[in-house]
Short mmCIF file of C-alpha atoms in Angstrom, two decimals:
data_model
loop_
_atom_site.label_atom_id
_atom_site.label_comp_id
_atom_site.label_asym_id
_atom_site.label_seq_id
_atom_site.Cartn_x
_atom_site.Cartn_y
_atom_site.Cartn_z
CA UNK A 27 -73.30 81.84 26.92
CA UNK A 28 -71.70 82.12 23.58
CA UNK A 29 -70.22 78.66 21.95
CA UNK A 30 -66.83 78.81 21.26
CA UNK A 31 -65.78 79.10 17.55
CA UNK A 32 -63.76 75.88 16.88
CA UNK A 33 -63.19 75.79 13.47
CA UNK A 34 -60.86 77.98 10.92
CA UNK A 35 -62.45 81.16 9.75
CA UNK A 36 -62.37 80.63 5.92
CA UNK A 37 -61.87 84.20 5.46
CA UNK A 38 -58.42 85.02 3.40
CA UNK A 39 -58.35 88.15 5.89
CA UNK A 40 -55.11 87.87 8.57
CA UNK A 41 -56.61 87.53 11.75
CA UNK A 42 -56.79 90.85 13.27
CA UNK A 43 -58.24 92.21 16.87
CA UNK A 44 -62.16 92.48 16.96
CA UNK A 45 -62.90 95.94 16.16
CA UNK A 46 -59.59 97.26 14.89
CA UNK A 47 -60.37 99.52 12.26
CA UNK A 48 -57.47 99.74 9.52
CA UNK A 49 -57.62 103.48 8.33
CA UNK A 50 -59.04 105.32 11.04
CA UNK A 51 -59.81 109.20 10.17
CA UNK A 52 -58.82 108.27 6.49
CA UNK A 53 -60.83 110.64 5.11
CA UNK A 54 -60.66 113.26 7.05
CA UNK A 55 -56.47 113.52 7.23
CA UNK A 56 -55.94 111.66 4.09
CA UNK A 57 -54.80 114.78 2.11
CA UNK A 58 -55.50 112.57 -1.34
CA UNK A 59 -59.48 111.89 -0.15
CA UNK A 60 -60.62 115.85 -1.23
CA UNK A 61 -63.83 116.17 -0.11
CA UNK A 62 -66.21 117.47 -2.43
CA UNK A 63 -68.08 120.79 -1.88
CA UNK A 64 -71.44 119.78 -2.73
CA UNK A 65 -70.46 117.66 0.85
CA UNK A 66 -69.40 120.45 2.62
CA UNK A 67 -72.40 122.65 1.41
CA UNK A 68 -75.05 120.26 2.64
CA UNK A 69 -76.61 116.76 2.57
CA UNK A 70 -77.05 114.46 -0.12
CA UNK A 71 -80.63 115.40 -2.17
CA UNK A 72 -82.55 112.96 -3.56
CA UNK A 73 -82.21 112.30 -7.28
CA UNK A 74 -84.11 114.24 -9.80
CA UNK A 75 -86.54 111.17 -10.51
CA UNK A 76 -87.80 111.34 -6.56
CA UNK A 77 -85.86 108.42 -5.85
CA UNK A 78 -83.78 108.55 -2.39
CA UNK A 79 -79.83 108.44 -3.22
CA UNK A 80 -78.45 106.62 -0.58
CA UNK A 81 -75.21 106.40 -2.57
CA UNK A 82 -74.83 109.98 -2.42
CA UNK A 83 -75.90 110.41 1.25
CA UNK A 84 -73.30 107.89 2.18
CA UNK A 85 -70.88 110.49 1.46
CA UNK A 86 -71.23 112.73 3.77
CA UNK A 87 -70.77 109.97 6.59
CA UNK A 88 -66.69 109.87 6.79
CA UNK A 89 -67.08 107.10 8.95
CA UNK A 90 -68.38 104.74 6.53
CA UNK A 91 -65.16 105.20 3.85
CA UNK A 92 -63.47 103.29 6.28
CA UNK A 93 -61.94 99.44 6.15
CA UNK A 94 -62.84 97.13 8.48
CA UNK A 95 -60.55 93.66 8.87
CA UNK A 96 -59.60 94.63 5.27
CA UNK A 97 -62.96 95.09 4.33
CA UNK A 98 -65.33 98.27 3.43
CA UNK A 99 -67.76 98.58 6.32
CA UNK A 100 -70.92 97.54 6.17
CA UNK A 101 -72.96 99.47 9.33
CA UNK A 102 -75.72 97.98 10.14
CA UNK A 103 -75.90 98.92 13.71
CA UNK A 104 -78.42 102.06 13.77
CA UNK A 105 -80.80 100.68 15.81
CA UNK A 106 -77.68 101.37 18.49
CA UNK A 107 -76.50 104.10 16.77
CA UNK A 108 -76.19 106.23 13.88
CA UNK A 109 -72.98 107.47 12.57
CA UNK A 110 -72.66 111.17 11.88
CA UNK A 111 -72.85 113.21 8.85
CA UNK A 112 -70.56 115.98 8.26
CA UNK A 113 -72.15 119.21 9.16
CA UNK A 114 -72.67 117.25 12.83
CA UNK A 115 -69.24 117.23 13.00
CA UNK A 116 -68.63 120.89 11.68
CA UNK A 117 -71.20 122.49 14.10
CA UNK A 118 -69.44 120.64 16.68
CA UNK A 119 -66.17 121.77 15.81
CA UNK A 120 -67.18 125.02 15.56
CA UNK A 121 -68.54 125.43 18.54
CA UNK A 122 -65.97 124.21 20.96
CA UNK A 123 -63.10 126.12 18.23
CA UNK A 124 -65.10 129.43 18.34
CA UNK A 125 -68.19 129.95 20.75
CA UNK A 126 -67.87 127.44 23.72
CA UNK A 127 -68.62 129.02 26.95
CA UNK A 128 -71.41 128.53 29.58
CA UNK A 129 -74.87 129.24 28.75
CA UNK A 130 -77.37 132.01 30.31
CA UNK A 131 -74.78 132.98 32.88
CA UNK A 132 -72.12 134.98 30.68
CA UNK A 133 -72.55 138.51 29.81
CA UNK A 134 -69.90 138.33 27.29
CA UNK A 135 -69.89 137.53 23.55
CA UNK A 136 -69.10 133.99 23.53
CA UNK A 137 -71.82 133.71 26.36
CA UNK A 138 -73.76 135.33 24.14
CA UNK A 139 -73.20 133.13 20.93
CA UNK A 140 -73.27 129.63 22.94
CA UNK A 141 -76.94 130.55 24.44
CA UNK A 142 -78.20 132.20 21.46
CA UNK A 143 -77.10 128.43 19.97
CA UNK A 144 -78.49 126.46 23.04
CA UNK A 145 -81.74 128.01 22.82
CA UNK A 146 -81.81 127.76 18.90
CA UNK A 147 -81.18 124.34 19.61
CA UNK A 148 -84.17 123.97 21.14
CA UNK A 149 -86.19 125.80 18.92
CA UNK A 150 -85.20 123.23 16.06
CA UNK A 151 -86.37 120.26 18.47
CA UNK A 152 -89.95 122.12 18.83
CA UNK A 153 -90.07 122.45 15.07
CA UNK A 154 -88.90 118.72 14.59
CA UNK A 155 -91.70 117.72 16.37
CA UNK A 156 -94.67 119.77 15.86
CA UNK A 157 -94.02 121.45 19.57
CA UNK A 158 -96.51 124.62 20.14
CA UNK A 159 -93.58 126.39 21.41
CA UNK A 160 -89.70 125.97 22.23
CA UNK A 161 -91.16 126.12 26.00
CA UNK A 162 -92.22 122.23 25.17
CA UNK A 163 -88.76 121.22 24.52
CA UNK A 164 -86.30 120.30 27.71
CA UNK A 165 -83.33 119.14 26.83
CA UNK A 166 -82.40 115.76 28.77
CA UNK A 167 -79.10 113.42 28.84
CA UNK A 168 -81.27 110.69 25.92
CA UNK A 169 -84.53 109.16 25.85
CA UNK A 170 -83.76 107.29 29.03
CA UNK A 171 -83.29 110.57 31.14
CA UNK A 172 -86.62 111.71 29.88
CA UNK A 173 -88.41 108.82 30.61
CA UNK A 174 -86.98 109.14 34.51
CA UNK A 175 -87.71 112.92 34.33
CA UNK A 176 -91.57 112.00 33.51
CA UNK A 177 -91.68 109.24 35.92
CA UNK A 178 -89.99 111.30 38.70
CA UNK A 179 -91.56 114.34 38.48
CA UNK A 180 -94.75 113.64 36.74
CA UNK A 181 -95.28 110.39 38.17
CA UNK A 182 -94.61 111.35 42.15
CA UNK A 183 -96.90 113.56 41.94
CA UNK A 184 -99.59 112.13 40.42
CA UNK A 185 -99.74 108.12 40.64
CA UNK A 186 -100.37 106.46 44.40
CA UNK A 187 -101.17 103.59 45.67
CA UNK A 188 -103.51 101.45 43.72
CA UNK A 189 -103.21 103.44 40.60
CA UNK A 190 -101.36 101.59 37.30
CA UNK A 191 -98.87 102.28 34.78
CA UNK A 192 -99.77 100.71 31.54
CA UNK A 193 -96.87 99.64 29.83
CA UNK A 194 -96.11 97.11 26.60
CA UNK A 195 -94.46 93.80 26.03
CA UNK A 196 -92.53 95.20 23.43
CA UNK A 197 -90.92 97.60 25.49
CA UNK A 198 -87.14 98.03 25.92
CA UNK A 199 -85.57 98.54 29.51
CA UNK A 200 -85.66 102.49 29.29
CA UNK A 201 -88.98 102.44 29.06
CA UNK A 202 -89.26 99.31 31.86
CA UNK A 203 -87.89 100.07 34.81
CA UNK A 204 -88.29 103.61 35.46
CA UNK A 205 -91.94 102.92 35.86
CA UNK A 206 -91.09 99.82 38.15
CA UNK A 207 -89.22 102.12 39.71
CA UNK A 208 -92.04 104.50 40.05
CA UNK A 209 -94.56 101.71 41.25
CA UNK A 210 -92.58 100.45 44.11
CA UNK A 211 -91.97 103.80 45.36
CA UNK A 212 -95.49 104.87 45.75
CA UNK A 213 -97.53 101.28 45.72
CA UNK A 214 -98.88 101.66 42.27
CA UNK A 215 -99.16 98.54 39.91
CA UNK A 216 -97.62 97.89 36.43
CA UNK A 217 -99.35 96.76 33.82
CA UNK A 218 -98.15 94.83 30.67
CA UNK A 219 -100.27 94.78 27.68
CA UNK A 220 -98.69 91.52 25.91
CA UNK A 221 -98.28 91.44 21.90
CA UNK A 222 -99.17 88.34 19.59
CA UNK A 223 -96.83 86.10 17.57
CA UNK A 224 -96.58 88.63 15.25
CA UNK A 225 -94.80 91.02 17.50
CA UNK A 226 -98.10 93.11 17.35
CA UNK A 227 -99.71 94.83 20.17
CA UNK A 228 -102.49 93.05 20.94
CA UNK A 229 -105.14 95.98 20.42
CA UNK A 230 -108.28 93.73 22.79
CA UNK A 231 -106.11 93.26 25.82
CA UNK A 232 -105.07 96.74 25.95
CA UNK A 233 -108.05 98.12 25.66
CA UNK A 234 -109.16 95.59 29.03
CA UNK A 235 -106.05 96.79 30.60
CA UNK A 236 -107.29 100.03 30.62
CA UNK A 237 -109.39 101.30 33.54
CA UNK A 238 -109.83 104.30 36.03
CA UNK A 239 -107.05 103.56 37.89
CA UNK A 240 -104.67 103.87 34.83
CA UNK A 241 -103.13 107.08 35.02
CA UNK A 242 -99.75 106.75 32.47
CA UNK A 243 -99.35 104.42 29.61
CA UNK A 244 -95.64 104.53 28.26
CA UNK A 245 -95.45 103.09 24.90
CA UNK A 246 -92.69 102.72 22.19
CA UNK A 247 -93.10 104.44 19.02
CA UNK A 248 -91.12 101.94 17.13
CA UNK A 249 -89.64 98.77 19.06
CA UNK A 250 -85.91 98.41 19.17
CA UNK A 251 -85.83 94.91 18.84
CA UNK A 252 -88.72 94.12 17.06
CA UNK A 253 -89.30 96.77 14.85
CA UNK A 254 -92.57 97.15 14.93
CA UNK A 255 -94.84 100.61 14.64
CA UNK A 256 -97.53 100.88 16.97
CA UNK A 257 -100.85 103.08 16.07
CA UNK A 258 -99.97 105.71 18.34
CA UNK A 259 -102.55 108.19 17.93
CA UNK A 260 -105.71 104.80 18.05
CA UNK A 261 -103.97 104.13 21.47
CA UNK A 262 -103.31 107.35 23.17
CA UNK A 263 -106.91 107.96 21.95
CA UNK A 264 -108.39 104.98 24.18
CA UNK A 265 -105.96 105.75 27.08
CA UNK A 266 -106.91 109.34 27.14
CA UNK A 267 -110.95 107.73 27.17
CA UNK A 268 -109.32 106.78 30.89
CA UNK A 269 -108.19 109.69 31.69
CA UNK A 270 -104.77 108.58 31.16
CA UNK A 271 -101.48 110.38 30.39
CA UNK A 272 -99.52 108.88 27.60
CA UNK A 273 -95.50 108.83 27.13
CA UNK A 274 -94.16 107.69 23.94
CA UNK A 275 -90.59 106.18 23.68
CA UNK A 276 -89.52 107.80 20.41
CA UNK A 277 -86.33 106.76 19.80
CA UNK A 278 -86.59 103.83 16.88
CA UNK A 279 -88.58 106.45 15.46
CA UNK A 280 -87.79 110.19 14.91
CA UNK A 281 -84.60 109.04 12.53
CA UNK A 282 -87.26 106.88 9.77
CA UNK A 283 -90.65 108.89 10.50
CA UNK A 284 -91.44 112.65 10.40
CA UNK A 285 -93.31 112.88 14.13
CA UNK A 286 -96.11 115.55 14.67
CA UNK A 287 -96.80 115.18 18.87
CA UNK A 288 -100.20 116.93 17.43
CA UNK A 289 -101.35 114.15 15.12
CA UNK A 290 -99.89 111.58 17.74
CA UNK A 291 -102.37 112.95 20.55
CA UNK A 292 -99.63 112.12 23.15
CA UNK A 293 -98.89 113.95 26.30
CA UNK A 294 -94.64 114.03 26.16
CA UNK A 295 -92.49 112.42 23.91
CA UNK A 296 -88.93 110.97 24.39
CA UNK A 297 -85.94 110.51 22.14
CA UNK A 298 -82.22 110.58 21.39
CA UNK A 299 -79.91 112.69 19.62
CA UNK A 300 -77.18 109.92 18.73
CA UNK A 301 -80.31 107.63 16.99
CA UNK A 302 -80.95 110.90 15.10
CA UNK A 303 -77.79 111.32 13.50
CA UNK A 304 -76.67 113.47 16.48
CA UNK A 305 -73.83 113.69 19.23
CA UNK A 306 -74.27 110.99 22.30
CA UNK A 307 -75.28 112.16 25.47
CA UNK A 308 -78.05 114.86 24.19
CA UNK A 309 -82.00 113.95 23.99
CA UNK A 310 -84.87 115.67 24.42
CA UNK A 311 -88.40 115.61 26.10
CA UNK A 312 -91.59 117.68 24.38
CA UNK A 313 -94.72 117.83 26.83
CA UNK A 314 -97.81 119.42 26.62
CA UNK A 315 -97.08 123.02 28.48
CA UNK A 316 -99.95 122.66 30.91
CA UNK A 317 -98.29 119.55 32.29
CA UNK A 318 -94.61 120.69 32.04
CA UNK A 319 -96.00 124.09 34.18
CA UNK A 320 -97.63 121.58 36.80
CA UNK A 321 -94.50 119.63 37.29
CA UNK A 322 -92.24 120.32 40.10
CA UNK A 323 -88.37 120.06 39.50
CA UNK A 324 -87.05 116.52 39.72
CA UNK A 325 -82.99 117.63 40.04
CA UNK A 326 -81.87 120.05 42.08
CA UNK A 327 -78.79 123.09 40.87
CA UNK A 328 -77.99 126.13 39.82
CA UNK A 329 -79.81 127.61 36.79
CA UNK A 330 -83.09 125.76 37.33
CA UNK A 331 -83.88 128.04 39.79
CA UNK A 332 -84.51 131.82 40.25
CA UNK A 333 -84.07 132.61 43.40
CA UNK A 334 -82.59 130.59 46.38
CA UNK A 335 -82.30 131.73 49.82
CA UNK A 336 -81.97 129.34 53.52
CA UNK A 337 -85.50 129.39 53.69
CA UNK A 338 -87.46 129.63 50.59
CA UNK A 339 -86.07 128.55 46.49
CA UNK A 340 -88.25 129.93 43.77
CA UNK A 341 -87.46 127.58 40.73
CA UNK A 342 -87.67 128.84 37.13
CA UNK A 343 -90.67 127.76 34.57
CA UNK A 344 -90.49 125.10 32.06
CA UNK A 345 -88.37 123.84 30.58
CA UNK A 346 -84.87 125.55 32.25
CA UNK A 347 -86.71 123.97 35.75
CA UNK A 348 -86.15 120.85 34.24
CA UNK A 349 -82.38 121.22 33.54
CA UNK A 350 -80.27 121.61 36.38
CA UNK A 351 -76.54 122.50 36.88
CA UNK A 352 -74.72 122.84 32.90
CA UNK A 353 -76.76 121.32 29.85
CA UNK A 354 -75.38 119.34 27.41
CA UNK A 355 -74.70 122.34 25.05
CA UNK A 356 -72.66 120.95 22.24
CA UNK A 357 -74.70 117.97 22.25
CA UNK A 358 -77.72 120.49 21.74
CA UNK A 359 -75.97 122.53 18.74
CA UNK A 360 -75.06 118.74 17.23
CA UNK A 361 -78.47 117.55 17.39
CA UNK A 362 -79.94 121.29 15.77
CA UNK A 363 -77.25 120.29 12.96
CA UNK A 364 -78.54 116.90 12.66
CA UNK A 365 -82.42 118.04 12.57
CA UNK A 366 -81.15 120.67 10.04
CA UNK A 367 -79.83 117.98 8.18
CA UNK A 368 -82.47 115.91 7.92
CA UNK A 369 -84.98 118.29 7.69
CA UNK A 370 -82.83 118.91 4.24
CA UNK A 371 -83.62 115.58 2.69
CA UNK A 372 -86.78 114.56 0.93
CA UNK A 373 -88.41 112.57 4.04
CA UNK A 374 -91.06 111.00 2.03
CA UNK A 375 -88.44 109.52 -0.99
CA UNK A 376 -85.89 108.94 2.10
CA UNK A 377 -88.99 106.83 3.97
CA UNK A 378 -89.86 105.00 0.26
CA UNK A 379 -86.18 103.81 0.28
CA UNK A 380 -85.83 102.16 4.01
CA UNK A 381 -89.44 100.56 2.75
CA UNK A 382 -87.40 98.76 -0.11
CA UNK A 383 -84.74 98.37 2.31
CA UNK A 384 -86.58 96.35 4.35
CA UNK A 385 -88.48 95.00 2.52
CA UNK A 386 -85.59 93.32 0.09
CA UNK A 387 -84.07 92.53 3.59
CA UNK A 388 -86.70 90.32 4.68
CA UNK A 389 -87.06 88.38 1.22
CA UNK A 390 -83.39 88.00 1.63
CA UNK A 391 -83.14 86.68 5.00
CA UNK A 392 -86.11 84.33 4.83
CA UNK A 393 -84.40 82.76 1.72
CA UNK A 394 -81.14 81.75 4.77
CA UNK A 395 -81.83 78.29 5.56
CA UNK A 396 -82.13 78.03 9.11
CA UNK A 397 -82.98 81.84 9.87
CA UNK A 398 -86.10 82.93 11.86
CA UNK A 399 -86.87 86.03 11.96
CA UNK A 400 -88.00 87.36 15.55
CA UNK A 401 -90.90 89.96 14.71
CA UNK A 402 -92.86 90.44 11.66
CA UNK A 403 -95.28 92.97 12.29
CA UNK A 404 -96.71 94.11 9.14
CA UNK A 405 -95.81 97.88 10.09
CA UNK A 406 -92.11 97.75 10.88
CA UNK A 407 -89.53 100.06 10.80
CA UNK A 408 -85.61 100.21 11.07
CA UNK A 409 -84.19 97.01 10.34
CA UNK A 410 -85.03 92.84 11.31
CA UNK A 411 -84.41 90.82 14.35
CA UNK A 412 -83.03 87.77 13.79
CA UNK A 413 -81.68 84.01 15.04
CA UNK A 414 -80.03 81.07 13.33
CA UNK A 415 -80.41 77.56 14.61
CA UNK A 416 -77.87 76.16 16.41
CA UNK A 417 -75.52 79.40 16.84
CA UNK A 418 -75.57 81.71 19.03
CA UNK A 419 -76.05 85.62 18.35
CA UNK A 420 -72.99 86.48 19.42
CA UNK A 421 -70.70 83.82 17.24
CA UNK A 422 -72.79 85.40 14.81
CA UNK A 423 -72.10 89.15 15.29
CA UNK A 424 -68.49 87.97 15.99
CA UNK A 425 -68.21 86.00 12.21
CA UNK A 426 -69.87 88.92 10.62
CA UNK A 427 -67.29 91.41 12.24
CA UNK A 428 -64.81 89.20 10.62
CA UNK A 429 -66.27 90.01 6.99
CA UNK A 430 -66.25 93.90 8.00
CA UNK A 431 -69.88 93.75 8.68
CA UNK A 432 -71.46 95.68 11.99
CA UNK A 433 -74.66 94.00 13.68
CA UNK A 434 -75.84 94.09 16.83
CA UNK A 435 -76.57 90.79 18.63
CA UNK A 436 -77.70 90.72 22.51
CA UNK A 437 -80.74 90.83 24.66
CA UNK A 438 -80.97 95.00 22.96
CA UNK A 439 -82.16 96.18 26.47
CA UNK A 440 -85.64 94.23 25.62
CA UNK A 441 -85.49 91.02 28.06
CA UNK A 442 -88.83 90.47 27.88
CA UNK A 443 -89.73 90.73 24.46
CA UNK A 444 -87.19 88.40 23.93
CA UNK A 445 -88.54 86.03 26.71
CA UNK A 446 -92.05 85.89 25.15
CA UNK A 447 -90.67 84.92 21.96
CA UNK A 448 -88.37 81.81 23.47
CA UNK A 449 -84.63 83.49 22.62
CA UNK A 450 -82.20 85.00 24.81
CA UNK A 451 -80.24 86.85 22.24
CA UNK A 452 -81.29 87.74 18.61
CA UNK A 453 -79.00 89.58 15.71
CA UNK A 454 -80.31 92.68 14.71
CA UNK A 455 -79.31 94.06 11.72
CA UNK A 456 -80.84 97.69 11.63
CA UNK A 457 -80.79 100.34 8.46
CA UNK A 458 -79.86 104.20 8.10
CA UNK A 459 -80.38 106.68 5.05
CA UNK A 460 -76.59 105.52 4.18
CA UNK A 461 -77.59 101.90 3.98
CA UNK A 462 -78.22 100.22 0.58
CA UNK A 463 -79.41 96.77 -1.18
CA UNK A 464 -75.78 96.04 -1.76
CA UNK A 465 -75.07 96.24 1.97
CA UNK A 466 -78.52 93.75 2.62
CA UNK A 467 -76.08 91.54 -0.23
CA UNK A 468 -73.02 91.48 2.08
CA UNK A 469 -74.89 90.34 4.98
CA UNK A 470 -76.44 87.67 3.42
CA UNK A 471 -72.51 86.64 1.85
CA UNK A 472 -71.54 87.11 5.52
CA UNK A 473 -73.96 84.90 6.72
CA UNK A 474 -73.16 81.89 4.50
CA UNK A 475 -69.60 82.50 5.93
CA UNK A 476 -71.31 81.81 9.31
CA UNK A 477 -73.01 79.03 8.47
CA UNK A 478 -69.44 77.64 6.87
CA UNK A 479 -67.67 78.47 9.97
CA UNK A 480 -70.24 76.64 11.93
CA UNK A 481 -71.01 73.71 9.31
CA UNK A 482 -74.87 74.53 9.58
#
C-alpha cells in the first residue's frame, strides 16, 4: 500500500488535481501556435550530420506542447504508451470525416475507399515486419488478443495433456496467463525458464527446459519492466531443435527495433499499435502461412466466414478467418500512418539516440543516492526500472506528477518478475523518439524533490 505523503510539497506550484492538464488541445485550437508545414508534410528527419533530432521530432507530437501542474511535460510513460504524431491524427481524421463505412461488405464508394484502406493497412504491417505476404498479417484488438488468438486456436489444437508451454520469468501478464489458461484447459504443463540477477535469461536452464514434450515457447522480445532484449533468433533456434513453435511478445519492441520475423526464425509475432505510435485498440499478429492455414477459427461472426447454412459453415482463409464480426478499421488506417511514419525516420540514427538515452539515464540514476535499479541486462531497450529506499513507487510517481513529470510506477502487468527480484512495485521511466537528455535532467530534479518531500 502506498505511504501517505505527510509533509508540504516544496513545489511553488498551487496544488492542483492529479492529472489536470492546464492547456488541453493548445496547439491544436490555439490560433497563435501555427503549425509549421514541414510538420504537416511529414516527420521530423534526422539532422544532416546523421544525428537523430529528437528536438525536431518532438514537434510533431501536439501532445507534448502541453503544461502539466504549470509545468512543460515531461512523458516518460512509453513503455504504457506512446503519444501520437500528427499524421496519426490526420489519417484518423480523415477517415472517419471522408471514407468511414464498413469494410468488404459495401458496394459503394466509401465501401470501397475504407477496404481499399483496411487492406492497405495490412499490407504496411507485412512490410513492417518482413511478412512473406499481407496473408501473414491478422489484425487483432493488441498484443494481448493475439497472444489468446495463438493460444486458442493454435494451442487447442495442438498441445494435450502432458505436453508444455515454455514460457519466461521475465514475462508480463499478456504473455502469462493465456497459456495458463491454455494448460488447465487441456492438462498441459507450464514451464518457466527463470532469469539471473541481471534480469537475463538464463540461456543453460532454458535449454534443460526444453524437451519433446515442449510444443510452444512464448517469449518477450523486449521486457516491459525490465527492459531487457532477449536473443531471439539463438532461442527460437534451440526450441525449434524440439520441435517447438515459438511466439514472440513484440510489443517493447517494434517502436525501438526494426523487426524482420525472417531473421528472428519465429513462428507468429505479437504487438500493439498504441506502443507504436498508433491508435489504442488495434494490434496485429504475423504467422507463418502454413500455420495460419492449419488453424481453425477461434471467434465466431459474420465476415470470417463464407458460407453459413443450419448444417454446414465454410469459414474464409487466413487471415479474414481470424477476424470476426467488424475490425478495428480506423485503428488499422492509424497504425499504417504510424508505420508510414516511422518507416520515414532514419531507424539506425533514431536507435543510436535511445542508446545515449539510456545510456545517460542509467549514469544519471545510479548517481541518486538511494536508487536501485531493477534490471540491468547489458542489452536493454526502452527505458529503466527503478525503486528508492524507503518510498514507495507510487508516492514516487505521485511527487513526480507534481513537477509535470509522467512515469509509470506499479506491478506493469509483470508480478513475477517483480517477485523474483524482492519489490512489489518499481518506477519505470520509459523513452520515445520525442524524449531527450534534458527530459533524463528533469527527472533526476524531480527526484531530489522526492527525496525532499520524503526527507530521504
Amino acid at each position: 500500500m502506498a505511504l501517505r505523503v505527510r509533509r508540504r510539497r516544496p513545489s511553488p506550484q498551487p496544488r492542483r488535481a492529479a492529472g489536470r492538464v492546464d492547456n488541453p488541445g493548445s496547439v491544436a485550437e490555439n490560433p497563435r501556435v501555427r503549425p509549421r508545414a514541414r510538420i504537416l508534410a511529414g516527420p521530423a528527419r534526422p539532422a544532416a550530420s546523421g544525428a537523430f533530432d529528437a528536438d525536431a521530432a518532438r514537434a510533431d507530437f501536439p501532445a507534448l506542447r502541453q503544461r502539466v501542474h504549470g509545468r512543460p511535460l515531461v512523458y516518460l510513460d512509453n513503455a504504457a504508451t506512446t503519444q501520437k504524431p500528427r499524421a496519426v491524427l490526420a489519417a484518423l481524421r480523415r477517415h472517419y470525416v471522408r471514407d468511414n463505412a464498413n469494410v468488404r461488405r459495401g458496394v459503394h464508394a466509401l465501401g470501397a475507399r475504407a477496404t481499399a484502406a483496411y487492406e492497405g493497412a495490412r499490407a504496411a504491417v507485412a512490410r513492417f515486419v518482413g511478412a512473406a505476404g499481407a496473408g501473414e498479417i491478422v489484425f487483432t484488438r493488441g498484443a494481448t488478443e493475439a497472444l489468446n488468438l495463438v493460444a486458442q486456436s493454435f494451442g487447442r489444437t495442438r498441445v494435450g495433456a502432458g505436453d508444455e508451454v515454455v514460457v519466461s520469468e521475465m514475462e508480463h501478464h499478456a504473455n502469462i496467463v493465456p497459456w495458463q489458461m491454455l494448460c488447465r484447459a487441456v492438462g498441459a504443463t507450464l514451464r518457466v525458464a527463470p532469469v539471473d540477477a541481471r534480469g537475463v535469461l538464463d540461456a543453460a536452464a532454458f535449454a534443460e527446459i526444453l524437451g519433446p514434450r515442449t510444443k510452444i515457447v512464448a517469449l518477450a522480445h523486449v521486457s516491459n519492466a525490465l527492459g531487457t532484449r532477449n536473443p531471439i533468433a539463438a532461442l527460437a533456434a534451440r526450441a525449434h531443435a524440439h520441435g517447438a513453435i515459438v511466439v514472440v511478445d513484440g510489443a517493447q519492441a517494434v517502436a525501438h527495433v526494426p523487426v524482420d520475423v525472417a531473421a528472428l526464425g519465429c513462428d507468429f509475432y505479437a504487438f500493439s499499435g498504441h506502443k507504436l505510435y498508433g491508435p489504442t485498440g488495434i494490434g496485429a499478429l504475423w504467422g507463418r502461412a502454413a500455420l495460419l492455414t492449419a488453424m481453425p477459427p477461434w471467434q465466431g461472426g459474420g465476415e470470417m466466414v463464407r458460407s453459413v447454412g443450419w448444417d454446414e459453415v465454410v469459414h474464409e482463409p487466413p487471415p479474414h478467418r481470424f477476424e470476426a464480426g467488424t475490425p478495428p478499421i480506423a485503428g488499422a488506417v492509424g497504425l499504417a500512418a504510424a508505420i508510414g511514419y516511422l518507416e520515414a525516420l532514419d531507424r539506425a540514427a533514431l536507435a543510436a539516440h535511445e542508446r545515449d538515452l539510456l545510456a545517460y539515464a542509467a549514469d544519471a540514476l545510479a548517481a541518486v543516492p538511494g536508487l536501485r535499479m531493477i534490471g540491468e541486462a547489458p542489452d536493454k531497450i526502452g527505458g529503466h526500472s527503478f525503486v528508492l529506499a524507503g518510498i514507495h513507487a507510487h508516492d514516487v510517481a505521485t511527487v513526480l506528477d507534481g513537477e509535470g513529470i509522467a512515469v509509470r510506477a506499479g506491478h506493469h502487468c509483470a508480478q513475477p518478475i517483480l517477485q523474483r527480484f524482492g519489490v512489489a512495485a518499481t518506477v519505470r521511466a520509459s523513452f520515445g523518439l520525442y524524449n531527450r537528455r534534458a527530459d533524463v535532467d528533469r527527472l533526476i530534479a524531480g527526484l531530489a524533490v522526492v527525496r525532499r518531500v520524503f526527507g530521504a
